[in-house]
Short mmCIF file of C-alpha atoms in Angstrom, two decimals:
data_model
loop_
_atom_site.label_atom_id
_atom_site.label_comp_id
_atom_site.label_asym_id
_atom_site.label_seq_id
_atom_site.Cartn_x
_atom_site.Cartn_y
_atom_site.Cartn_z
CA MET A 1465 143.73 54.10 104.79
CA ALA A 1466 141.89 52.26 102.38
CA ARG A 1467 143.28 49.20 100.65
CA VAL A 1468 143.43 49.50 96.67
CA VAL A 1469 143.85 46.27 94.58
CA PHE A 1470 144.20 45.76 91.13
CA THR A 1471 143.16 42.93 88.69
CA ALA A 1472 145.76 40.43 88.02
CA ASN A 1473 145.74 41.21 84.19
CA LEU A 1474 146.58 44.76 84.80
CA GLN A 1475 149.65 43.92 86.81
CA ARG A 1476 150.97 42.10 83.81
CA HIS A 1477 151.38 45.32 82.12
CA VAL A 1478 152.23 47.54 85.16
CA PRO A 1479 153.67 46.74 88.33
CA CYS A 1480 150.84 47.66 90.90
CA PRO A 1481 150.61 45.43 94.11
CA PRO A 1482 147.84 46.15 96.69
CA CYS A 1483 148.50 49.29 98.68
CA GLN A 1484 147.16 50.99 101.62
CA VAL A 1485 146.51 54.64 100.83
CA PRO A 1486 144.70 57.80 102.16
CA GLY A 1487 141.34 59.07 100.55
CA ARG A 1488 137.86 59.53 101.79
CA THR A 1489 136.33 58.67 98.46
CA ALA A 1490 137.10 55.83 95.86
CA ARG A 1491 138.37 58.57 93.40
CA GLU A 1492 140.85 59.76 96.22
CA ALA A 1493 142.13 56.45 96.78
CA LEU A 1494 142.86 55.87 93.48
CA GLU A 1495 144.38 58.93 92.72
CA ALA A 1496 146.84 58.08 95.80
CA ALA A 1497 147.67 54.90 94.29
CA PHE A 1498 148.28 56.43 91.07
CA ALA A 1499 150.97 58.78 92.73
CA CYS A 1500 152.63 55.60 93.69
CA TYR A 1501 152.51 54.04 90.44
CA PRO A 1502 152.25 56.95 87.97
CA ARG A 1503 152.18 55.05 84.74
CA LEU A 1504 149.09 53.09 86.22
CA ARG A 1505 146.97 56.05 85.77
CA GLY A 1506 146.42 55.58 81.99
CA TYR A 1507 145.74 52.06 82.30
CA VAL A 1508 142.62 52.60 84.36
CA LEU A 1509 141.39 56.06 83.43
CA ASP A 1510 141.17 57.69 79.89
CA GLU A 1511 142.91 60.97 79.11
CA HIS A 1512 140.17 62.97 80.73
CA GLY A 1513 140.31 61.18 84.02
CA ILE A 1514 137.28 59.25 83.37
CA LEU A 1515 137.20 55.42 84.20
CA ARG A 1516 137.99 53.49 81.00
CA ARG A 1517 134.83 52.03 79.32
CA HIS A 1518 135.64 48.35 80.17
CA MET A 1519 137.08 48.90 83.58
CA VAL A 1520 135.00 48.64 86.66
CA VAL A 1521 135.81 49.95 90.42
CA PHE A 1522 134.15 47.82 93.22
CA VAL A 1523 134.24 49.07 96.97
CA ASN A 1524 134.05 46.38 99.09
CA GLY A 1525 132.61 44.01 96.46
CA ARG A 1526 130.04 46.39 95.09
CA PRO A 1527 130.38 48.09 91.65
CA SER A 1528 130.81 51.98 92.13
CA GLY A 1529 127.52 53.56 91.10
CA ASP A 1530 129.31 56.45 90.15
CA ARG A 1531 131.76 55.50 87.17
CA GLU A 1532 132.35 59.36 86.34
CA GLY A 1533 133.14 60.80 89.83
CA LEU A 1534 133.92 57.66 91.87
CA GLY A 1535 132.37 59.45 94.85
CA ASP A 1536 131.83 56.41 96.71
CA PRO A 1537 132.96 57.07 100.33
CA VAL A 1538 135.77 54.70 101.51
CA GLY A 1539 136.95 54.64 105.04
CA ASP A 1540 139.89 52.80 106.66
CA GLU A 1541 138.52 49.19 106.76
CA ASP A 1542 137.29 49.53 103.26
CA GLU A 1543 138.69 48.13 99.95
CA VAL A 1544 138.67 49.32 96.41
CA ALA A 1545 139.10 46.80 93.67
CA VAL A 1546 139.85 47.86 90.07
CA MET A 1547 138.70 44.96 87.83
CA GLN A 1548 137.93 44.45 84.03
CA ALA A 1549 134.31 44.56 83.10
CA LEU A 1550 133.15 41.39 81.33
CA SER A 1551 131.55 43.53 78.74
CA GLY A 1552 134.26 43.18 76.13
CA GLY A 1553 137.13 45.41 75.23
CA MET B 496 167.12 43.30 50.31
CA ALA B 497 166.55 44.57 53.79
CA GLY B 498 166.98 42.30 56.86
CA ARG B 499 164.08 41.85 59.05
CA LEU B 500 160.28 41.71 59.17
CA LEU B 501 158.09 43.21 61.96
CA VAL B 502 154.88 41.51 61.86
CA SER B 503 152.18 43.19 64.14
CA THR B 504 149.41 40.81 64.97
CA ARG B 505 146.26 40.60 67.22
CA LYS B 506 148.34 38.47 69.75
CA GLY B 507 151.78 40.03 69.57
CA LEU B 508 154.82 41.17 67.43
CA PHE B 509 156.57 38.74 65.59
CA CYS B 510 160.33 39.49 64.31
CA LEU B 511 161.41 37.51 61.42
CA GLY B 512 164.69 37.20 59.57
CA PRO B 513 166.19 35.37 57.02
CA SER B 514 167.68 31.78 57.87
CA GLY B 515 169.52 30.99 54.66
CA ARG B 516 168.41 29.66 51.21
CA GLY B 517 164.99 31.65 51.33
CA ARG B 518 163.88 30.40 54.47
CA TRP B 519 162.68 32.69 57.43
CA GLN B 520 162.40 32.14 60.76
CA VAL B 521 160.92 34.02 63.94
CA GLU B 522 163.79 35.56 65.78
CA ARG B 523 161.74 37.09 68.58
CA VAL B 524 158.29 37.29 70.03
CA CYS B 525 157.36 40.61 71.68
CA PHE B 526 154.11 41.33 73.61
CA LEU B 527 152.88 38.14 73.30
CA GLY B 528 149.21 37.92 73.99
CA ASP B 529 148.74 41.79 73.34
CA ASN B 530 147.04 43.27 70.45
CA VAL B 531 149.95 45.25 68.48
CA THR B 532 148.30 47.16 65.80
CA LEU B 533 151.45 48.78 64.18
CA THR B 534 155.16 49.12 64.47
CA LEU B 535 157.70 51.72 63.24
CA PRO B 536 161.31 51.03 62.91
CA ASP B 537 162.75 54.34 62.42
CA PRO B 538 165.45 54.74 59.91
CA ARG B 539 167.10 57.69 61.21
CA ASP B 540 168.09 56.58 64.57
CA GLY B 541 167.40 52.79 64.54
CA LEU B 542 164.66 52.73 67.40
CA TRP B 543 161.59 50.71 67.15
CA TYR B 544 158.22 51.80 68.08
CA ALA B 545 155.39 49.46 68.60
CA ALA B 546 151.81 50.69 69.19
CA LEU B 547 149.34 48.18 71.27
CA ASP B 548 145.96 48.33 71.84
CA HIS B 549 144.75 46.90 75.31
CA GLY B 550 141.41 47.03 74.75
CA HIS B 551 140.44 47.61 78.55
CA PHE B 552 143.46 49.55 79.26
CA GLY B 553 143.74 51.67 75.89
CA ALA B 554 146.10 52.40 73.50
CA LYS B 555 149.95 52.25 74.52
CA LEU B 556 153.23 53.01 72.75
CA HIS B 557 156.56 51.31 73.48
CA ARG B 558 159.98 52.23 72.14
CA SER B 559 162.96 50.05 71.83
CA PRO B 560 166.48 50.74 71.51
CA ASP B 561 167.91 47.57 70.66
CA ARG B 562 165.79 45.91 67.96
CA GLY B 563 163.22 44.54 70.25
CA ALA B 564 165.32 43.00 73.00
CA THR B 565 164.01 45.65 75.73
CA TRP B 566 160.93 47.67 75.36
CA GLU B 567 159.92 51.24 77.41
CA GLU B 568 156.63 52.32 77.30
CA VAL B 569 156.60 56.18 76.22
CA GLY B 570 153.71 58.66 75.99
CA VAL B 571 150.51 58.46 74.20
CA PRO B 572 148.45 60.97 72.37
CA ALA B 573 145.89 62.79 74.37
CA TYR B 574 142.82 64.28 73.00
CA PRO B 575 141.54 67.74 74.37
CA GLU B 576 138.55 68.02 76.82
CA PRO B 577 135.58 69.10 74.58
CA PRO B 578 134.04 72.30 75.49
CA ALA B 579 131.53 72.14 77.98
CA GLY B 580 128.38 70.62 76.84
CA TYR B 581 129.38 69.85 73.68
CA GLU B 582 128.96 66.41 72.26
CA GLU B 583 130.28 65.62 68.88
CA LYS B 584 128.38 63.66 66.28
CA ASP B 585 129.37 62.45 62.97
CA PRO B 586 127.06 63.11 60.10
CA MET B 587 125.09 59.89 60.89
CA GLY B 588 124.70 61.13 64.26
CA ARG B 589 126.66 58.87 66.09
CA VAL B 590 128.73 60.26 69.18
CA ILE B 591 132.24 60.76 68.48
CA PRO B 592 134.32 60.43 71.67
CA TRP B 593 137.15 62.78 71.98
CA GLN B 594 139.28 60.14 73.29
CA LEU B 595 142.33 58.17 71.90
CA GLN B 596 141.12 54.82 70.59
CA ARG B 597 143.91 53.50 68.72
CA PHE B 598 147.12 54.34 66.90
CA TRP B 599 146.46 53.95 62.96
CA ALA B 600 149.43 55.55 61.47
CA LEU B 601 153.11 56.19 62.86
CA GLU B 602 155.71 57.85 60.65
CA PRO B 603 158.86 59.64 61.14
CA GLY B 604 160.02 62.92 60.16
CA LEU B 605 162.77 63.44 57.71
CA ALA B 606 166.33 63.01 58.82
CA ASP B 607 166.79 66.65 59.71
CA GLN B 608 164.09 66.69 61.91
CA GLU B 609 165.41 64.81 64.70
CA GLY B 610 163.01 62.87 66.97
CA LEU B 611 159.99 64.06 65.21
CA LEU B 612 157.22 61.56 64.83
CA TRP B 613 153.73 61.91 63.57
CA ALA B 614 150.85 59.77 64.67
CA GLY B 615 147.31 59.20 62.96
CA THR B 616 144.80 57.92 65.35
CA ILE B 617 141.12 56.99 65.56
CA PRO B 618 138.85 58.94 66.05
CA GLY B 619 140.52 61.30 63.75
CA GLY B 620 143.16 63.26 65.56
CA LEU B 621 146.72 63.83 63.92
CA PHE B 622 149.38 64.05 66.61
CA ARG B 623 153.05 65.34 66.28
CA SER B 624 156.16 64.11 68.87
CA PRO B 625 158.81 66.08 68.92
CA ASP B 626 160.95 63.86 71.31
CA ARG B 627 160.56 60.41 70.01
CA GLY B 628 157.30 59.61 71.39
CA ALA B 629 157.61 60.90 74.82
CA THR B 630 155.14 63.66 74.41
CA TRP B 631 152.38 64.40 71.79
CA ASP B 632 150.69 67.47 70.52
CA LEU B 633 147.27 67.38 68.58
CA VAL B 634 147.50 68.97 65.54
CA ARG B 635 144.55 71.36 66.07
CA SER B 636 144.41 72.98 62.75
CA LEU B 637 143.08 69.86 61.30
CA TRP B 638 141.13 68.67 64.30
CA GLU B 639 139.47 72.03 64.40
CA HIS B 640 138.90 72.23 60.68
CA PRO B 641 135.25 72.49 59.97
CA ASP B 642 135.36 69.83 57.26
CA ARG B 643 136.85 67.28 59.74
CA ARG B 644 133.45 66.91 61.16
CA ARG B 645 132.23 65.43 57.86
CA TRP B 646 134.38 62.72 58.08
CA LEU B 647 132.81 59.16 58.23
CA ALA B 648 133.67 56.02 59.87
CA GLY B 649 135.13 53.46 57.71
CA GLY B 650 136.94 50.43 58.80
CA ALA B 651 136.39 51.00 62.58
CA ASP B 652 133.63 52.71 64.66
CA TYR B 653 135.03 56.15 64.24
CA PRO B 654 137.02 57.84 61.37
CA GLY B 655 140.73 57.52 61.53
CA ILE B 656 143.94 58.78 59.94
CA HIS B 657 145.76 55.53 58.65
CA SER B 658 148.08 57.09 56.05
CA ILE B 659 150.72 59.62 56.61
CA CYS B 660 153.36 60.66 53.68
CA VAL B 661 155.90 63.06 54.44
CA ASP B 662 157.68 64.47 51.59
CA PRO B 663 161.44 63.58 51.29
CA ARG B 664 161.91 67.20 49.89
CA ASP B 665 160.34 69.07 52.30
CA GLY B 666 159.20 67.76 55.49
CA ARG B 667 156.65 70.61 55.97
CA ARG B 668 154.83 68.90 53.13
CA VAL B 669 152.51 66.36 54.64
CA THR B 670 149.67 64.24 52.91
CA LEU B 671 147.21 62.09 54.87
CA ALA B 672 144.50 59.73 54.19
CA VAL B 673 141.29 59.22 56.12
CA SER B 674 138.73 56.18 56.14
CA SER B 675 136.39 58.17 55.15
CA GLY B 676 137.68 61.51 54.94
CA GLY B 677 139.51 61.88 51.73
CA VAL B 678 143.08 63.14 51.00
CA TRP B 679 144.59 65.96 53.15
CA ARG B 680 147.87 68.02 52.80
CA SER B 681 149.57 70.59 54.48
CA GLU B 682 152.30 72.48 53.06
CA ASP B 683 153.47 74.25 56.11
CA GLY B 684 154.40 71.42 58.44
CA GLY B 685 150.51 71.15 59.85
CA GLY B 686 149.88 74.63 60.10
CA THR B 687 146.99 74.63 57.49
CA TRP B 688 145.47 71.91 55.56
CA ALA B 689 143.26 71.35 52.44
CA CYS B 690 141.09 68.49 51.32
CA HIS B 691 142.18 66.97 48.03
CA GLY B 692 140.97 64.01 45.58
CA GLN B 693 139.36 65.48 42.72
CA GLY B 694 138.61 62.41 40.60
CA MET B 695 137.89 60.00 43.52
CA ARG B 696 134.36 58.65 43.39
CA ALA B 697 132.45 56.77 46.32
CA ALA B 698 129.75 54.13 45.51
CA TYR B 699 128.38 54.18 49.12
CA VAL B 700 126.71 57.53 49.53
CA PRO B 701 123.60 58.66 48.00
CA PRO B 702 123.42 60.08 44.55
CA GLY B 703 124.84 63.63 44.36
CA ARG B 704 127.59 62.90 46.87
CA GLU B 705 129.60 60.59 45.15
CA THR B 706 132.31 62.96 44.53
CA ASP B 707 132.39 64.90 47.77
CA MET B 708 136.14 64.72 48.52
CA ARG B 709 135.50 64.92 52.31
CA ILE B 710 133.82 61.35 52.46
CA GLN B 711 136.13 59.49 50.18
CA ASP B 712 137.12 56.21 51.75
CA VAL B 713 140.61 55.86 51.01
CA HIS B 714 141.76 52.50 52.25
CA ARG B 715 145.69 53.22 52.14
CA LEU B 716 147.86 56.02 50.65
CA VAL B 717 151.80 55.52 49.56
CA GLN B 718 153.86 58.09 48.18
CA CYS B 719 156.90 57.27 45.95
CA PRO B 720 159.79 58.57 48.03
CA THR B 721 162.00 59.42 45.31
CA HIS B 722 159.30 60.94 43.35
CA PRO B 723 157.06 62.34 45.67
CA GLU B 724 154.64 64.06 43.20
CA THR B 725 153.57 60.02 42.32
CA LEU B 726 151.05 58.73 44.98
CA TRP B 727 148.95 55.56 44.82
CA ALA B 728 145.62 54.83 46.43
CA GLN B 729 143.61 51.93 47.22
CA HIS B 730 140.15 53.24 47.56
CA HIS B 731 136.90 51.40 48.64
CA ASN B 732 135.81 51.81 45.26
CA GLY B 733 139.17 51.16 43.22
CA ILE B 734 142.72 51.80 42.62
CA TYR B 735 143.63 55.35 42.10
CA HIS B 736 146.84 57.09 40.84
CA SER B 737 147.95 60.81 41.34
CA ALA B 738 150.77 62.35 39.33
CA ASP B 739 150.41 65.69 40.87
CA GLY B 740 151.06 65.27 44.60
CA GLY B 741 147.43 64.17 45.29
CA ALA B 742 145.56 66.97 43.92
CA VAL B 743 143.98 65.20 41.15
CA TRP B 744 143.35 61.16 41.16
CA ARG B 745 142.89 58.95 37.93
CA LEU B 746 140.91 55.54 38.48
CA LEU B 747 142.78 52.63 37.25
CA VAL B 748 140.64 49.71 38.11
CA PRO B 749 137.18 50.20 39.53
CA SER B 750 136.19 47.52 42.57
CA ASP B 751 132.94 46.50 40.76
CA ALA B 752 133.97 46.30 37.07
CA PHE B 753 134.63 43.36 34.62
CA GLU B 754 131.82 40.88 34.21
CA PRO B 755 132.46 38.18 34.03
CA ARG B 756 135.34 39.29 36.38
CA ASP B 757 138.89 37.69 35.97
CA SER B 758 141.59 38.03 38.80
CA LEU B 759 141.64 42.03 37.99
CA THR B 760 139.64 43.29 40.85
CA GLY B 761 139.76 46.74 42.30
CA PHE B 762 138.78 45.88 45.70
CA GLY B 763 141.23 45.63 48.69
CA PHE B 764 143.08 47.54 51.34
CA PRO B 765 146.96 47.78 51.06
CA VAL B 766 149.12 49.02 48.31
CA ALA B 767 152.93 49.69 48.29
CA VAL B 768 154.96 51.59 45.82
CA HIS B 769 158.26 50.81 44.64
CA PRO B 770 160.91 53.19 46.26
CA GLN B 771 162.62 54.27 43.08
CA ASP B 772 160.14 53.61 40.38
CA PRO B 773 156.95 55.52 40.70
CA ASP B 774 155.32 53.57 38.15
CA THR B 775 155.59 50.20 39.91
CA ALA B 776 153.02 49.40 42.54
CA TRP B 777 151.30 46.42 44.10
CA PHE B 778 148.20 45.64 45.61
CA VAL B 779 146.43 42.55 47.22
CA PRO B 780 142.78 42.38 45.98
CA GLY B 781 139.96 40.99 47.68
CA ASP B 782 136.69 39.79 45.54
CA LYS B 783 134.53 42.75 46.41
CA ASP B 784 133.19 45.03 49.35
CA GLU B 785 130.26 42.60 50.30
CA ARG B 786 132.65 39.49 50.06
CA ARG B 787 135.98 40.29 51.42
CA VAL B 788 137.83 37.11 50.48
CA PRO B 789 140.18 36.44 47.79
CA LEU B 790 138.44 35.90 44.23
CA ASP B 791 137.61 32.29 43.61
CA ALA B 792 139.71 31.37 46.78
CA LYS B 793 143.25 32.19 45.13
CA VAL B 794 145.42 34.75 46.61
CA VAL B 795 147.12 37.08 43.96
CA VAL B 796 149.13 40.08 43.97
CA LEU B 797 148.41 42.78 41.49
CA ARG B 798 151.39 44.67 40.05
CA THR B 799 151.69 47.65 37.48
CA ARG B 800 154.96 48.55 36.18
CA ASP B 801 153.94 51.10 33.89
CA GLY B 802 151.87 53.52 36.00
CA GLY B 803 148.79 51.54 36.04
CA ARG B 804 148.28 51.44 32.15
CA SER B 805 148.47 47.26 32.65
CA PHE B 806 148.44 45.06 35.66
CA GLU B 807 149.81 41.75 35.99
CA THR B 808 148.44 38.91 38.16
CA LEU B 809 151.04 37.32 40.15
CA ARG B 810 150.52 33.82 41.88
CA ARG B 811 153.66 31.95 41.80
CA GLY B 812 153.83 30.53 45.10
CA LEU B 813 150.55 31.99 46.45
CA PRO B 814 147.84 29.39 47.33
CA GLN B 815 145.65 28.91 44.47
CA GLU B 816 142.75 26.86 46.15
CA GLN B 817 140.69 26.88 49.29
CA ALA B 818 142.49 30.39 50.53
CA TYR B 819 140.39 32.77 52.32
CA ASP B 820 142.98 35.34 53.29
CA LEU B 821 142.42 39.08 53.62
CA VAL B 822 145.07 41.47 53.52
CA LEU B 823 144.48 44.47 55.77
CA ARG B 824 145.72 47.97 54.74
CA HIS B 825 149.13 48.17 56.74
CA ALA B 826 149.80 44.49 56.18
CA LEU B 827 151.85 44.87 52.72
CA ASP B 828 155.33 46.37 52.59
CA ALA B 829 158.07 46.98 49.94
CA ASP B 830 161.75 47.25 51.02
CA ALA B 831 164.24 49.90 50.30
CA ASP B 832 165.12 48.49 47.00
CA GLY B 833 161.71 47.40 45.70
CA ARG B 834 162.61 43.74 45.34
CA GLY B 835 161.79 42.52 48.86
CA LEU B 836 157.94 42.35 49.50
CA ALA B 837 156.15 40.92 52.29
CA PHE B 838 152.53 40.67 53.20
CA GLY B 839 150.42 38.93 55.92
CA SER B 840 146.76 38.13 56.34
CA THR B 841 143.85 38.16 58.56
CA THR B 842 144.20 34.20 58.75
CA GLY B 843 147.79 34.26 60.03
CA SER B 844 149.76 33.67 56.76
CA LEU B 845 152.94 35.33 55.63
CA TRP B 846 154.33 35.57 52.40
CA VAL B 847 157.61 37.15 51.22
CA SER B 848 159.11 37.77 47.61
CA GLU B 849 162.56 38.60 47.18
CA ASP B 850 162.18 39.35 43.30
CA GLY B 851 159.74 42.13 43.27
CA GLY B 852 156.74 39.80 43.43
CA ASP B 853 157.35 37.42 40.73
CA ALA B 854 157.74 34.50 43.13
CA TRP B 855 156.56 34.12 46.73
CA THR B 856 157.56 31.89 49.71
CA THR B 857 155.20 31.03 52.37
CA VAL B 858 156.94 32.11 55.67
CA ALA B 859 154.21 31.31 58.39
CA GLU B 860 150.80 30.01 58.05
CA HIS B 861 149.84 30.05 61.86
CA LEU B 862 150.27 33.28 63.10
CA PRO B 863 147.62 35.35 64.88
CA PRO B 864 145.67 37.80 62.52
CA VAL B 865 148.16 40.07 60.84
CA TYR B 866 147.58 43.87 61.20
CA ALA B 867 150.73 45.37 59.68
CA VAL B 868 153.96 44.21 58.23
CA ARG B 869 157.03 46.27 58.01
CA TRP B 870 160.36 45.66 56.72
CA ALA B 871 163.20 46.83 59.29
#
């Protein structure tokens, strides 16, 4: 069960407290979190399931190197953080 | 005069109402801090819609059953997955993402089209909702029209549909305007589309392309609801009028005319038409394309009451020195009887007239940048 946390700016629009979810990759963990908070999905991903341009996903503090697939492996002790990129938007 | 104003701004939705003796007050602020790009007060059922652009988090749509007291998030249009390996580029070679960027038009169907909404978006998709915004369907006939790919960006990074006119006599007759993609009309509820705009002329393309109807940058298009054959357009290169439902257009005031110029400039973004009198329309001009501020730093409204044969420059109550207000395409509106007018600027000013534009009252001077103004 990985831990998924979301930027506070996102919690202003959609309730999304930190959650413990199953998943072997960052993508699977996020999908499990979206199952808990369905409205969240459209705030993080676009209509094609791609991470929004100005969002960034960290795994244990490191930005995902696979923005499209989010295939970074995650284990029980890992934390997936969904944050805003400081690139504009 | 209608009662309230919905003012969509870069930092929230401001709902204003009269407080007596010509004064106005902010009655409610919704979505403070968020980018509200458009609102729609639906005259059929009283629901209010607010379109937001969160930047990082994408475009959203909210609906209120109680005039802004509470809001519920509803659905948003979704662009289809492009064919495998396909990357769309505009005629300039820039990639057009098949992804919702922003709501740029939101209009109701007719009274007998219960729950039907139309949405124009950037990057150029037209969508229909049959259920008050809960779900949306792409109008594929337009999206897949080969000439749609000729549209150019104008006013945003990608092409967009900013004006949707539903003919009050026949809800299947829908007219759109695109920056920069001309005027499009469907006679069959969106099943088929044709590009119109004969007479429009673009000064921003190379010689030989000026009259290409598919690249005309119409900044705003409005239709007189009681005389739907009359349409007015504020075009990038001037003020245009059509008396035949949008097929043929007549240039009334070019954007680069008159040297030495007086206040009659034809460059601007918004236009409003009188709901009962098709010959009366209002515009808020800027100086010119390369200097998008009021001419001589004086805010004025242009009004014609004779179908464009002549224009009056209205100034009473508007700032006439050191005013650099620009008024965007959705930020001018006329109320249901054509006497109430309101417009807001990118520098956060808001003016109201209760006599068809003869005199104006400054209602606000420190709002966030105003994107859209609508009577409710």
